[in-house]
Amino acid sequence: MIDLLWVRLRQILGVGRENGMMPIETVLIGVTYACQCDCIHCGAALSRDPKRKELSSKEIKTLIAQCPDIHATSVGFFGGEPLMRNDIHALITCARSHGFCTNLDTNGALLTKPFALRLKAAGLNIIGVSIDSSDPDTHDALRRKKGLFAKAIRGIRHCIAEGIKCYISTYATHENVSNGDLLKVIQLARSEEADWIRICAPFAAGKWISRTENRLTSEERALIERFSDADPEYIVLEDRNGCPGIQQRLLYISAYGDVQPCCYVPVKFGNIRDERLADIVERIQHHPMYKRYGKLKNCPMNNDAFRHEFIRPLLLKGP
């Protein structure tokens, strides 16, 4: 998640950061690995394990109730596709009842007008809808779901009409930087009156965990930074100010209850089924990972030293 996203979430409800030993501001909850798509870049696919049971509604609500213990001010819902959970509205309502700002990321396939109305009624503050290309056929091919682009665009319009803050989430590649499609997605976001656009650099994570060649060149990175510099309030570069997970401002809980720095960093520090969230957070604060890599200016999954120390052992270990 982007730093500015969580700043805006807190601004909406007028809440600020608490002082204390535990600095986590945002808890991002992976509520399911189920999804209608088979995206070529999926960051969650490799973590899916049919032998493990996903968190129940009761377990997620218990987790949400523990978030004030770490002074969190925001709760986000992630997948897979979170709208595939039939209790997602109740989970949003639960988070709002505890005073949290709420955010959700979706591919937009289920984002009909009635669904958007229910999300609004549940108390959702912000929704991010993924658009990978300005060309409908290219977007659908990248997500391997025919007709998805049209549904996502309609979903964006429904959310904006209902007064839910809505941003478009996209990612840069060698191809869309060079052929101009990334700029066209930015133009699309403006034409659809999205509140802002989030641009992710390619992360060597998920299906791309070994695809370090997908990382942007220094010239490509400089170009998308110039895009952001032109209108930083609207064009938000995901890791421009570093990774909030590795800076201990965000914490990710997987759909199986594993506690990780973020959804793209598969380093596990415990499981909420075994320990209280606050106990896990207190322990990880002293982990050397955060001290050594907390000042990185981009995603740690794209950093060779970080990958050698923490990711290579996982890849050698295998599933």
PDB file of N, CA, C and O in Angstrom, residues 33 39 44 54 73 76 81 84 97 99 104 115 133 153 176-177 220 226 244 267 275 318:
ATOM      1  N   TYR A  33      -7.717 -16.113  -0.886  1.00  0.00           N
ATOM      2  CA  TYR A  33      -6.883 -16.292  -2.065  1.00  0.00           C
ATOM      3  C   TYR A  33      -7.730 -16.602  -3.296  1.00  0.00           C
ATOM      4  O   TYR A  33      -7.213 -16.710  -4.408  1.00  0.00           O
ATOM      5  N   CYS A  39      -4.000 -13.620 -13.159  1.00  0.00           N
ATOM      6  CA  CYS A  39      -3.136 -12.552 -13.645  1.00  0.00           C
ATOM      7  C   CYS A  39      -1.693 -13.027 -13.798  1.00  0.00           C
ATOM      8  O   CYS A  39      -1.178 -13.762 -12.943  1.00  0.00           O
ATOM      9  N   ALA A  44      -0.152 -12.821  -5.134  1.00  0.00           N
ATOM     10  CA  ALA A  44      -0.659 -13.695  -4.084  1.00  0.00           C
ATOM     11  C   ALA A  44      -0.668 -15.167  -4.459  1.00  0.00           C
ATOM     12  O   ALA A  44      -0.748 -16.033  -3.584  1.00  0.00           O
ATOM     13  N   GLU A  54      -8.527 -20.907   5.278  1.00  0.00           N
ATOM     14  CA  GLU A  54      -8.541 -19.456   5.374  1.00  0.00           C
ATOM     15  C   GLU A  54      -9.218 -18.990   6.659  1.00  0.00           C
ATOM     16  O   GLU A  54     -10.031 -19.719   7.261  1.00  0.00           O
ATOM     17  N   THR A  73      -4.636   2.788  12.759  1.00  0.00           N
ATOM     18  CA  THR A  73      -5.726   3.708  12.462  1.00  0.00           C
ATOM     19  C   THR A  73      -6.460   3.318  11.183  1.00  0.00           C
ATOM     20  O   THR A  73      -7.519   3.871  10.889  1.00  0.00           O
ATOM     21  N   GLY A  76      -7.220  -2.418   5.918  1.00  0.00           N
ATOM     22  CA  GLY A  76      -7.471  -2.658   4.510  1.00  0.00           C
ATOM     23  C   GLY A  76      -7.800  -4.119   4.261  1.00  0.00           C
ATOM     24  O   GLY A  76      -7.396  -5.001   5.029  1.00  0.00           O
ATOM     25  N   GLU A  81      -9.338 -11.946  -4.449  1.00  0.00           N
ATOM     26  CA  GLU A  81     -10.380 -10.964  -4.712  1.00  0.00           C
ATOM     27  C   GLU A  81     -11.290 -10.880  -3.490  1.00  0.00           C
ATOM     28  O   GLU A  81     -12.125 -11.759  -3.253  1.00  0.00           O
ATOM     29  N   MET A  84     -15.122 -11.594  -3.232  1.00  0.00           N
ATOM     30  CA  MET A  84     -15.649 -12.958  -3.342  1.00  0.00           C
ATOM     31  C   MET A  84     -16.052 -13.524  -1.981  1.00  0.00           C
ATOM     32  O   MET A  84     -16.719 -14.560  -1.924  1.00  0.00           O
ATOM     33  N   SER A  97     -16.762  -0.056  12.982  1.00  0.00           N
ATOM     34  CA  SER A  97     -17.291   0.029  14.341  1.00  0.00           C
ATOM     35  C   SER A  97     -16.187   0.232  15.367  1.00  0.00           C
ATOM     36  O   SER A  97     -16.430   0.733  16.468  1.00  0.00           O
ATOM     37  N   GLY A  99     -13.704   2.178  14.685  1.00  0.00           N
ATOM     38  CA  GLY A  99     -13.181   3.501  14.394  1.00  0.00           C
ATOM     39  C   GLY A  99     -12.106   3.563  13.333  1.00  0.00           C
ATOM     40  O   GLY A  99     -11.448   4.598  13.178  1.00  0.00           O
ATOM     41  N   LEU A 104     -10.144  -1.098   0.372  1.00  0.00           N
ATOM     42  CA  LEU A 104     -10.283  -2.411  -0.260  1.00  0.00           C
ATOM     43  C   LEU A 104      -9.723  -2.357  -1.669  1.00  0.00           C
ATOM     44  O   LEU A 104      -9.922  -1.372  -2.384  1.00  0.00           O
ATOM     45  N   PHE A 115     -23.783  -3.829  -5.454  1.00  0.00           N
ATOM     46  CA  PHE A 115     -22.637  -4.163  -4.611  1.00  0.00           C
ATOM     47  C   PHE A 115     -21.992  -2.881  -4.080  1.00  0.00           C
ATOM     48  O   PHE A 115     -21.630  -2.787  -2.905  1.00  0.00           O
ATOM     49  N   SER A 133      -4.171  -1.866 -18.374  1.00  0.00           N
ATOM     50  CA  SER A 133      -3.928  -1.283 -19.693  1.00  0.00           C
ATOM     51  C   SER A 133      -5.124  -0.436 -20.087  1.00  0.00           C
ATOM     52  O   SER A 133      -6.258  -0.701 -19.659  1.00  0.00           O
ATOM     53  N   ILE A 153     -14.449  -0.736 -15.256  1.00  0.00           N
ATOM     54  CA  ILE A 153     -14.774   0.666 -15.531  1.00  0.00           C
ATOM     55  C   ILE A 153     -16.168   0.996 -15.004  1.00  0.00           C
ATOM     56  O   ILE A 153     -16.382   2.047 -14.375  1.00  0.00           O
ATOM     57  N   ASN A 176       4.823  -0.925 -21.300  1.00  0.00           N
ATOM     58  CA  ASN A 176       3.863   0.189 -21.275  1.00  0.00           C
ATOM     59  C   ASN A 176       4.513   1.542 -21.012  1.00  0.00           C
ATOM     60  O   ASN A 176       3.912   2.584 -21.264  1.00  0.00           O
ATOM     61  N   VAL A 177       5.755   1.524 -20.500  1.00  0.00           N
ATOM     62  CA  VAL A 177       6.490   2.781 -20.393  1.00  0.00           C
ATOM     63  C   VAL A 177       6.957   3.229 -21.769  1.00  0.00           C
ATOM     64  O   VAL A 177       6.837   4.400 -22.140  1.00  0.00           O
ATOM     65  N   GLU A 220      13.827   4.089 -16.986  1.00  0.00           N
ATOM     66  CA  GLU A 220      12.377   3.911 -16.890  1.00  0.00           C
ATOM     67  C   GLU A 220      11.864   4.389 -15.542  1.00  0.00           C
ATOM     68  O   GLU A 220      10.804   5.020 -15.458  1.00  0.00           O
ATOM     69  N   ARG A 226       9.107  11.176 -13.039  1.00  0.00           N
ATOM     70  CA  ARG A 226       8.751  12.469 -13.630  1.00  0.00           C
ATOM     71  C   ARG A 226       7.238  12.569 -13.828  1.00  0.00           C
ATOM     72  O   ARG A 226       6.659  13.639 -13.663  1.00  0.00           O
ATOM     73  N   PRO A 244       6.189   1.024   3.155  1.00  0.00           N
ATOM     74  CA  PRO A 244       5.629   1.217   4.492  1.00  0.00           C
ATOM     75  C   PRO A 244       5.706  -0.030   5.357  1.00  0.00           C
ATOM     76  O   PRO A 244       5.739   0.061   6.589  1.00  0.00           O
ATOM     77  N   VAL A 267       8.038 -13.096   4.124  1.00  0.00           N
ATOM     78  CA  VAL A 267       8.763 -13.438   5.356  1.00  0.00           C
ATOM     79  C   VAL A 267       7.757 -13.426   6.496  1.00  0.00           C
ATOM     80  O   VAL A 267       7.095 -12.409   6.740  1.00  0.00           O
ATOM     81  N   GLU A 275      -0.859 -16.555  18.394  1.00  0.00           N
ATOM     82  CA  GLU A 275      -0.433 -15.483  19.293  1.00  0.00           C
ATOM     83  C   GLU A 275      -1.286 -14.244  19.092  1.00  0.00           C
ATOM     84  O   GLU A 275      -1.880 -14.054  18.042  1.00  0.00           O
ATOM     85  N   GLY A 318      11.957 -24.049  -1.002  1.00  0.00           N
ATOM     86  CA  GLY A 318      10.862 -24.524  -1.833  1.00  0.00           C
ATOM     87  C   GLY A 318       9.574 -24.635  -1.041  1.00  0.00           C
ATOM     88  O   GLY A 318       9.527 -24.331   0.161  1.00  0.00           O
TER      89      GLY A 318
END
